[in-house]
PDB file of C-alpha atoms and ligand atoms in Angstrom:
ATOM      1  CA  MET A   1      11.444 -11.747  37.970  1.00 71.00           C
ATOM      2  CA  ALA A   2      11.818 -10.635  34.330  1.00 80.00           C
ATOM      3  CA  HIS A   3       8.740 -10.657  32.095  1.00 90.00           C
ATOM      4  CA  ALA A   4       8.484 -13.885  30.068  1.00 91.00           C
ATOM      5  CA  SER A   5       8.379 -11.928  26.785  1.00 91.00           C
ATOM      6  CA  LEU A   6      12.030 -10.955  27.347  1.00 94.00           C
ATOM      7  CA  THR A   7      13.277 -14.508  26.664  1.00 94.00           C
ATOM      8  CA  VAL A   8      13.281 -13.677  22.928  1.00 94.00           C
ATOM      9  CA  PHE A   9      16.274 -11.412  23.646  1.00 95.00           C
ATOM     10  CA  ASP A  10      18.321 -14.225  25.240  1.00 94.00           C
ATOM     11  CA  ALA A  11      20.460 -14.635  22.104  1.00 92.00           C
ATOM     12  CA  LEU A  12      21.613 -10.993  22.151  1.00 96.00           C
ATOM     13  CA  PRO A  13      24.904  -9.849  23.780  1.00 97.00           C
ATOM     14  CA  ALA A  14      24.669  -9.196  27.536  1.00 97.00           C
ATOM     15  CA  LYS A  15      24.715  -5.396  27.102  1.00 94.00           C
ATOM     16  CA  GLU A  16      21.707  -5.451  24.783  1.00 95.00           C
ATOM     17  CA  ARG A  17      19.827  -7.928  26.996  1.00 96.00           C
ATOM     18  CA  TRP A  18      20.416  -5.634  29.947  1.00 95.00           C
ATOM     19  CA  PHE A  19      19.174  -2.668  27.904  1.00 93.00           C
ATOM     20  CA  CYS A  20      15.922  -4.501  27.063  1.00 96.00           C
ATOM     21  CA  ARG A  21      15.318  -5.588  30.680  1.00 96.00           C
ATOM     22  CA  THR A  22      16.006  -2.075  31.943  1.00 94.00           C
ATOM     23  CA  ARG A  23      13.713  -0.522  29.344  1.00 94.00           C
ATOM     24  CA  LEU A  24      10.841  -2.675  30.608  1.00 95.00           C
ATOM     25  CA  LYS A  25      11.577  -1.704  34.219  1.00 95.00           C
ATOM     26  CA  LEU A  26      11.722   2.038  33.507  1.00 94.00           C
ATOM     27  CA  ALA A  27       8.642   2.474  31.314  1.00 96.00           C
ATOM     28  CA  PRO A  28       5.059   1.188  31.632  1.00 97.00           C
ATOM     29  CA  LEU A  29       5.211  -0.743  28.366  1.00 98.00           C
ATOM     30  CA  GLU A  30       2.988  -3.524  29.725  1.00 97.00           C
ATOM     31  CA  ALA A  31       0.259  -0.930  30.307  1.00 97.00           C
ATOM     32  CA  VAL A  32       0.752   0.347  26.745  1.00 98.00           C
ATOM     33  CA  ALA A  33       0.595  -3.166  25.266  1.00 98.00           C
ATOM     34  CA  ALA A  34      -2.584  -3.847  27.256  1.00 98.00           C
ATOM     35  CA  GLN A  35      -4.331  -1.053  25.322  1.00 98.00           C
ATOM     36  CA  ALA A  36      -3.388  -2.386  21.871  1.00 98.00           C
ATOM     37  CA  VAL A  37      -6.244  -3.625  19.702  1.00 98.00           C
ATOM     38  CA  GLY A  38      -6.643  -5.581  16.479  1.00 98.00           C
ATOM     39  CA  GLN A  39      -4.512  -7.952  14.451  1.00 98.00           C
ATOM     40  CA  ASP A  40      -2.175  -5.602  12.597  1.00 98.00           C
ATOM     41  CA  ILE A  41      -0.130  -3.412  14.896  1.00 98.00           C
ATOM     42  CA  LEU A  42       2.559  -0.875  14.014  1.00 98.00           C
ATOM     43  CA  ASP A  43       5.223   0.022  16.583  1.00 98.00           C
ATOM     44  CA  VAL A  44       6.762   3.326  15.452  1.00 98.00           C
ATOM     45  CA  GLY A  45      10.257   3.924  16.851  1.00 97.00           C
ATOM     46  CA  CYS A  46      10.380   0.313  18.040  1.00 98.00           C
ATOM     47  CA  GLY A  47      14.016   0.300  19.174  1.00 97.00           C
ATOM     48  CA  HIS A  48      15.120  -3.239  20.102  1.00 97.00           C
ATOM     49  CA  GLY A  49      11.504  -4.424  19.922  1.00 98.00           C
ATOM     50  CA  VAL A  50      10.754  -4.695  23.645  1.00 98.00           C
ATOM     51  CA  LEU A  51       7.199  -3.419  23.160  1.00 98.00           C
ATOM     52  CA  ALA A  52       6.753  -5.589  20.059  1.00 98.00           C
ATOM     53  CA  ALA A  53       7.780  -8.657  22.095  1.00 98.00           C
ATOM     54  CA  LEU A  54       5.168  -7.772  24.709  1.00 98.00           C
ATOM     55  CA  LEU A  55       2.529  -7.278  22.011  1.00 98.00           C
ATOM     56  CA  LEU A  56       3.231 -10.708  20.538  1.00 98.00           C
ATOM     57  CA  HIS A  57       3.535 -12.546  23.853  1.00 97.00           C
ATOM     58  CA  GLY A  58       0.435 -14.737  24.138  1.00 95.00           C
ATOM     59  CA  HIS A  59      -1.007 -13.288  20.903  1.00 96.00           C
ATOM     60  CA  PRO A  60      -0.111 -15.603  17.994  1.00 95.00           C
ATOM     61  CA  GLU A  61      -2.963 -14.040  15.981  1.00 96.00           C
ATOM     62  CA  ARG A  62      -1.232 -10.662  15.871  1.00 98.00           C
ATOM     63  CA  ARG A  63       1.119  -9.300  13.237  1.00 98.00           C
ATOM     64  CA  VAL A  64       3.496  -6.609  14.448  1.00 98.00           C
ATOM     65  CA  VAL A  65       5.573  -4.306  12.265  1.00 98.00           C
ATOM     66  CA  GLY A  66       8.287  -2.251  13.958  1.00 98.00           C
ATOM     67  CA  ILE A  67      10.061   0.676  12.313  1.00 98.00           C
ATOM     68  CA  ASP A  68      12.977   2.767  13.510  1.00 97.00           C
ATOM     69  CA  PRO A  69      15.614   4.956  11.826  1.00 95.00           C
ATOM     70  CA  ASP A  70      18.343   3.368  13.987  1.00 95.00           C
ATOM     71  CA  VAL A  71      19.709   0.507  11.892  1.00 97.00           C
ATOM     72  CA  ARG A  72      21.647  -0.907  14.881  1.00 96.00           C
ATOM     73  CA  LYS A  73      18.418  -1.353  16.832  1.00 97.00           C
ATOM     74  CA  ILE A  74      16.542  -2.796  13.874  1.00 98.00           C
ATOM     75  CA  ASP A  75      19.364  -5.360  13.576  1.00 98.00           C
ATOM     76  CA  TRP A  76      18.984  -6.304  17.276  1.00 97.00           C
ATOM     77  CA  ALA A  77      15.212  -6.547  16.824  1.00 98.00           C
ATOM     78  CA  ASN A  78      15.609  -8.787  13.784  1.00 98.00           C
ATOM     79  CA  GLU A  79      18.054 -11.020  15.673  1.00 97.00           C
ATOM     80  CA  SER A  80      15.576 -11.535  18.525  1.00 97.00           C
ATOM     81  CA  VAL A  81      11.814 -10.920  18.377  1.00 97.00           C
ATOM     82  CA  GLY A  82      12.067 -10.549  14.593  1.00 97.00           C
ATOM     83  CA  LYS A  83      12.718 -14.278  14.277  1.00 96.00           C
ATOM     84  CA  GLN A  84       9.004 -14.846  14.901  1.00 95.00           C
ATOM     85  CA  MET A  85       6.957 -15.281  11.722  1.00 94.00           C
ATOM     86  CA  ASN A  86       4.478 -12.570  12.688  1.00 98.00           C
ATOM     87  CA  ALA A  87       7.061  -9.858  13.387  1.00 98.00           C
ATOM     88  CA  GLU A  88       8.703  -7.579  10.850  1.00 98.00           C
ATOM     89  CA  PHE A  89      11.295  -4.870  11.598  1.00 98.00           C
ATOM     90  CA  ARG A  90      12.480  -2.273   9.139  1.00 98.00           C
ATOM     91  CA  ALA A  91      14.586   0.882   9.080  1.00 98.00           C
ATOM     92  CA  VAL A  92      12.056   2.987   7.234  1.00 97.00           C
ATOM     93  CA  THR A  93      10.408   6.314   8.029  1.00 97.00           C
ATOM     94  CA  ILE A  94       6.762   6.541   9.045  1.00 98.00           C
ATOM     95  CA  GLU A  95       6.104   8.725   5.985  1.00 98.00           C
ATOM     96  CA  ALA A  96       7.582   6.106   3.618  1.00 98.00           C
ATOM     97  CA  LEU A  97       5.579   3.321   5.259  1.00 98.00           C
ATOM     98  CA  ALA A  98       2.377   5.385   5.027  1.00 98.00           C
ATOM     99  CA  ALA A  99       2.917   5.743   1.276  1.00 98.00           C
ATOM    100  CA  GLU A 100       3.644   2.021   0.944  1.00 98.00           C
ATOM    101  CA  ARG A 101       0.883   0.576   3.186  1.00 98.00           C
ATOM    102  CA  PRO A 102      -1.998   3.034   3.590  1.00 98.00           C
ATOM    103  CA  ALA A 103      -4.770   1.931   5.979  1.00 98.00           C
ATOM    104  CA  ALA A 104      -2.897  -1.313   6.758  1.00 98.00           C
ATOM    105  CA  PHE A 105      -3.045  -1.230  10.578  1.00 98.00           C
ATOM    106  CA  ASP A 106      -5.659  -1.582  13.314  1.00 98.00           C
ATOM    107  CA  CYS A 107      -3.417   0.062  15.882  1.00 98.00           C
ATOM    108  CA  VAL A 108      -0.444   2.417  15.654  1.00 98.00           C
ATOM    109  CA  ILE A 109       1.755   2.850  18.725  1.00 98.00           C
ATOM    110  CA  ILE A 110       4.255   5.670  19.187  1.00 98.00           C
ATOM    111  CA  ALA A 111       6.136   5.057  22.454  1.00 98.00           C
ATOM    112  CA  ASP A 112       8.668   7.624  23.659  1.00 95.00           C
ATOM    113  CA  VAL A 113       9.400   8.882  20.169  1.00 95.00           C
ATOM    114  CA  LEU A 114       7.668  12.269  19.839  1.00 95.00           C
ATOM    115  CA  CYS A 115       9.954  13.670  22.562  1.00 91.00           C
ATOM    116  CA  LEU A 116      12.901  12.828  20.303  1.00 89.00           C
ATOM    117  CA  ILE A 117      11.755  14.520  17.115  1.00 92.00           C
ATOM    118  CA  ALA A 118      11.554  18.209  16.224  1.00 90.00           C
ATOM    119  CA  ARG A 119       8.233  19.777  17.264  1.00 92.00           C
ATOM    120  CA  ASP A 120       7.622  21.143  13.754  1.00 93.00           C
ATOM    121  CA  THR A 121       7.628  17.563  12.437  1.00 95.00           C
ATOM    122  CA  TRP A 122       4.962  16.303  14.871  1.00 96.00           C
ATOM    123  CA  ALA A 123       2.096  17.290  12.529  1.00 97.00           C
ATOM    124  CA  PRO A 124       3.386  15.399   9.439  1.00 97.00           C
ATOM    125  CA  PHE A 125       4.469  12.509  11.695  1.00 98.00           C
ATOM    126  CA  LEU A 126       0.964  12.165  13.181  1.00 98.00           C
ATOM    127  CA  ASP A 127      -0.591  12.683   9.759  1.00 98.00           C
ATOM    128  CA  ALA A 128       1.396   9.670   8.524  1.00 98.00           C
ATOM    129  CA  ALA A 129       0.125   7.689  11.557  1.00 98.00           C
ATOM    130  CA  ARG A 130      -3.435   8.620  10.542  1.00 98.00           C
ATOM    131  CA  ARG A 131      -2.865   7.428   6.950  1.00 98.00           C
ATOM    132  CA  LEU A 132      -1.501   4.099   8.217  1.00 98.00           C
ATOM    133  CA  LEU A 133      -4.601   3.348  10.277  1.00 98.00           C
ATOM    134  CA  ARG A 134      -7.812   1.732   9.094  1.00 98.00           C
ATOM    135  CA  PRO A 135     -10.992   3.721   9.771  1.00 97.00           C
ATOM    136  CA  GLY A 136     -11.878   3.303  13.438  1.00 97.00           C
ATOM    137  CA  GLY A 137      -8.289   2.268  14.240  1.00 98.00           C
ATOM    138  CA  ARG A 138      -6.577   3.107  17.509  1.00 98.00           C
ATOM    139  CA  LEU A 139      -3.599   5.387  18.122  1.00 98.00           C
ATOM    140  CA  LEU A 140      -1.565   4.991  21.306  1.00 98.00           C
ATOM    141  CA  VAL A 141       0.948   7.702  22.157  1.00 98.00           C
ATOM    142  CA  LYS A 142       3.135   7.015  25.145  1.00 98.00           C
ATOM    143  CA  ASP A 143       5.453   9.858  26.065  1.00 96.00           C
ATOM    144  CA  ALA A 144       6.682  11.798  29.060  1.00 94.00           C
ATOM    145  CA  GLU A 145       4.669  14.895  29.840  1.00 94.00           C
ATOM    146  CA  ASN A 146       5.984  18.312  30.767  1.00 93.00           C
ATOM    147  CA  ASP A 147       4.120  18.611  34.049  1.00 89.00           C
ATOM    148  CA  GLY A 148       6.715  20.882  35.656  1.00 86.00           C
ATOM    149  CA  SER A 149       7.727  18.133  38.091  1.00 89.00           C
ATOM    150  CA  TRP A 150      11.163  16.907  39.172  1.00 87.00           C
ATOM    151  CA  ARG A 151      10.371  13.805  37.128  1.00 88.00           C
ATOM    152  CA  ALA A 152      10.160  15.906  33.925  1.00 85.00           C
ATOM    153  CA  VAL A 153      13.528  17.571  34.642  1.00 81.00           C
ATOM    154  CA  LYS A 154      15.174  14.236  35.426  1.00 85.00           C
ATOM    155  CA  ALA A 155      13.667  12.549  32.332  1.00 84.00           C
ATOM    156  CA  LEU A 156      14.867  15.380  30.076  1.00 84.00           C
ATOM    157  CA  TRP A 157      18.443  15.071  31.337  1.00 81.00           C
ATOM    158  CA  GLN A 158      18.227  11.294  30.986  1.00 85.00           C
ATOM    159  CA  GLU A 159      17.212  11.632  27.316  1.00 82.00           C
ATOM    160  CA  ARG A 160      20.037  14.145  26.724  1.00 82.00           C
ATOM    161  CA  LEU A 161      22.487  11.682  28.281  1.00 81.00           C
ATOM    162  CA  MET A 162      21.194   8.816  26.124  1.00 80.00           C
ATOM    163  CA  VAL A 163      21.303  10.882  22.901  1.00 73.00           C
ATOM    164  CA  HIS A 164      24.347  13.137  23.243  1.00 73.00           C
ATOM    165  CA  VAL A 165      26.706  11.362  25.673  1.00 69.00           C
ATOM    166  CA  LEU A 166      26.031   7.613  25.528  1.00 76.00           C
ATOM    167  CA  ARG A 167      24.721   7.806  21.943  1.00 78.00           C
ATOM    168  CA  ARG A 168      22.369   4.888  22.637  1.00 76.00           C
ATOM    169  CA  THR A 169      19.316   6.746  21.325  1.00 76.00           C
ATOM    170  CA  VAL A 170      18.804   8.475  17.978  1.00 75.00           C
ATOM    171  CA  SER A 171      17.068  11.857  18.085  1.00 77.00           C
ATOM    172  CA  THR A 172      15.705  13.284  14.849  1.00 76.00           C
ATOM    173  CA  GLY A 173      15.715  16.981  15.551  1.00 76.00           C
ATOM    174  CA  GLY A 174      15.030  17.712  19.185  1.00 77.00           C
ATOM    175  CA  ILE A 175      14.534  16.567  22.757  1.00 81.00           C
ATOM    176  CA  GLY A 176      11.606  17.927  24.751  1.00 84.00           C
ATOM    177  CA  PHE A 177       8.310  17.022  26.373  1.00 88.00           C
ATOM    178  CA  ALA A 178       4.923  18.586  25.678  1.00 93.00           C
ATOM    179  CA  THR A 179       2.202  19.203  28.211  1.00 96.00           C
ATOM    180  CA  ARG A 180      -0.677  16.737  27.927  1.00 96.00           C
ATOM    181  CA  GLU A 181      -2.851  19.551  26.539  1.00 97.00           C
ATOM    182  CA  GLU A 182      -0.287  20.244  23.780  1.00 97.00           C
ATOM    183  CA  LEU A 183      -0.049  16.522  23.032  1.00 97.00           C
ATOM    184  CA  ALA A 184      -3.834  16.192  22.785  1.00 98.00           C
ATOM    185  CA  GLY A 185      -3.917  19.288  20.528  1.00 98.00           C
ATOM    186  CA  TYR A 186      -1.457  17.801  18.030  1.00 98.00           C
ATOM    187  CA  VAL A 187      -3.339  14.477  17.966  1.00 98.00           C
ATOM    188  CA  THR A 188      -6.715  16.174  17.510  1.00 98.00           C
ATOM    189  CA  ARG A 189      -5.440  18.431  14.716  1.00 98.00           C
ATOM    190  CA  ALA A 190      -4.110  15.320  12.927  1.00 98.00           C
ATOM    191  CA  GLY A 191      -7.704  14.059  12.660  1.00 98.00           C
ATOM    192  CA  PHE A 192      -8.017  11.780  15.696  1.00 98.00           C
ATOM    193  CA  ALA A 193     -10.571  11.782  18.485  1.00 98.00           C
ATOM    194  CA  VAL A 194      -8.858  11.610  21.876  1.00 98.00           C
ATOM    195  CA  ASP A 195     -10.470   9.031  24.168  1.00 98.00           C
ATOM    196  CA  ASP A 196      -8.259   9.138  27.234  1.00 98.00           C
ATOM    197  CA  ILE A 197      -5.033  10.511  28.712  1.00 98.00           C
ATOM    198  CA  THR A 198      -3.696   8.746  31.797  1.00 97.00           C
ATOM    199  CA  SER A 199      -0.590   9.414  33.863  1.00 97.00           C
ATOM    200  CA  TYR A 200       1.657   6.456  34.634  1.00 96.00           C
ATOM    201  CA  ALA A 201       4.175   8.477  36.649  1.00 94.00           C
ATOM    202  CA  ARG A 202       3.390   6.735  39.924  1.00 94.00           C
ATOM    203  CA  GLY A 203       6.023   4.150  40.734  1.00 94.00           C
ATOM    204  CA  TYR A 204       8.391   5.503  38.062  1.00 94.00           C
ATOM    205  CA  THR A 205      10.963   8.291  37.967  1.00 89.00           C
ATOM    206  CA  ALA A 206       9.649   9.725  34.661  1.00 92.00           C
ATOM    207  CA  PRO A 207       6.305  11.522  34.089  1.00 94.00           C
ATOM    208  CA  HIS A 208       4.945   8.792  31.806  1.00 96.00           C
ATOM    209  CA  VAL A 209       1.639   9.548  30.124  1.00 97.00           C
ATOM    210  CA  LEU A 210      -0.454   7.433  27.755  1.00 98.00           C
ATOM    211  CA  LEU A 211      -2.853   9.001  25.279  1.00 98.00           C
ATOM    212  CA  ILE A 212      -5.481   6.809  23.599  1.00 98.00           C
ATOM    213  CA  ALA A 213      -7.216   8.076  20.470  1.00 98.00           C
ATOM    214  CA  HIS A 214      -9.111   6.689  17.512  1.00 98.00           C
ATOM    215  CA  LEU A 215      -9.593   7.510  13.884  1.00 97.00           C
ATOM    216  CA  PRO A 216     -13.272   8.244  13.295  1.00 93.00           C
ATOM    217  CA  PRO A 217     -14.863   5.591  11.042  1.00 89.00           C
TER     218      PRO A 217
HETATM  219  C1  SAM B 301      13.309   5.938  23.892  1.00 70.45           C
HETATM  220  S1  SAM B 301      13.424   4.897  22.497  1.00 70.45           S
HETATM  221  C2  SAM B 301      11.875   4.026  22.625  1.00 70.45           C
HETATM  222  C3  SAM B 301      11.930   2.695  21.951  1.00 70.45           C
HETATM  223  C4  SAM B 301      10.619   1.904  22.018  1.00 70.45           C
HETATM  224  N1  SAM B 301       9.520   2.644  21.419  1.00 70.45           N
HETATM  225  C5  SAM B 301      10.276   1.542  23.438  1.00 70.45           C
HETATM  226  O1  SAM B 301       9.300   2.119  23.958  1.00 70.45           O
HETATM  227  O2  SAM B 301      10.994   0.742  24.041  1.00 70.45           O
HETATM  228  C6  SAM B 301      13.101   6.025  21.159  1.00 70.45           C
HETATM  229  C7  SAM B 301      13.208   5.417  19.793  1.00 70.45           C
HETATM  230  O3  SAM B 301      12.741   6.361  18.821  1.00 70.45           O
HETATM  231  C8  SAM B 301      13.517   6.218  17.669  1.00 70.45           C
HETATM  232  N2  SAM B 301      13.357   7.395  16.797  1.00 70.45           N
HETATM  233  C9  SAM B 301      14.015   8.574  16.806  1.00 70.45           C
HETATM  234  N3  SAM B 301      13.570   9.369  15.809  1.00 70.45           N
HETATM  235  C10 SAM B 301      12.579   8.694  15.158  1.00 70.45           C
HETATM  236  C11 SAM B 301      11.753   8.969  14.044  1.00 70.45           C
HETATM  237  N4  SAM B 301      11.825  10.133  13.390  1.00 70.45           N
HETATM  238  N5  SAM B 301      10.865   8.025  13.652  1.00 70.45           N
HETATM  239  C12 SAM B 301      10.759   6.847  14.318  1.00 70.45           C
HETATM  240  N6  SAM B 301      11.536   6.521  15.388  1.00 70.45           N
HETATM  241  C13 SAM B 301      12.435   7.434  15.799  1.00 70.45           C
HETATM  242  C14 SAM B 301      14.915   6.009  18.207  1.00 70.45           C
HETATM  243  O4  SAM B 301      15.772   5.434  17.252  1.00 70.45           O
HETATM  244  C15 SAM B 301      14.633   5.079  19.394  1.00 70.45           C
HETATM  245  O5  SAM B 301      14.713   3.726  19.038  1.00 70.45           O
END
């Protein structure tokens, strides 16, 4: 039985609806959404808005902004979950949004995006996430971890397929997973305090990991 939040995608073409349903089956986005806090939430690299739909489901008090460089996906998001008054989707970079709306969010979520951007851009990317958060705000980073497992190898080839062959996913400079220690190091150096790192690999074919951090008040 599909999650009720997915009904907002009913108006999209069958291929895109299937993509959204599959995304929710393959990644623990419900677990990510469950860790979101506050009223103003930013979904960085939002894609079609599957996570944004989950965040808004049953939470009329929330305002969710989704950004992504892929204009096609922002269009799909605007034609579905973006029809809600408290959702906004834009094709803008995280750096541009940080300049435009500093300290505007209680929670910034980066789900399966860092693995698609060049490693030497992680520091400025996370620095922009820090500038977007209010003091005490929460950062959630969901990614796949390089734990040396068959899951990591399979997930890497899956991302390569999505980016280079099927061209369904935009990569901005690289495809690769960090170890959880490397991930925590980048987040800490960007000025956050790491609260928790939990594996969500069990029950999935990718080595999903969720890092929770906060910006010191
Ligand atoms: C695997 S999808 C994840 C989509 C969504 N976060 C989710 O969990 O369903 C990765 C997304 O990251 C986006 N992306 C790639 N480079 C990015 C960048 N530099 N900044 C923000 N998003 C980026 C892609 O366009 C794509 O929509």
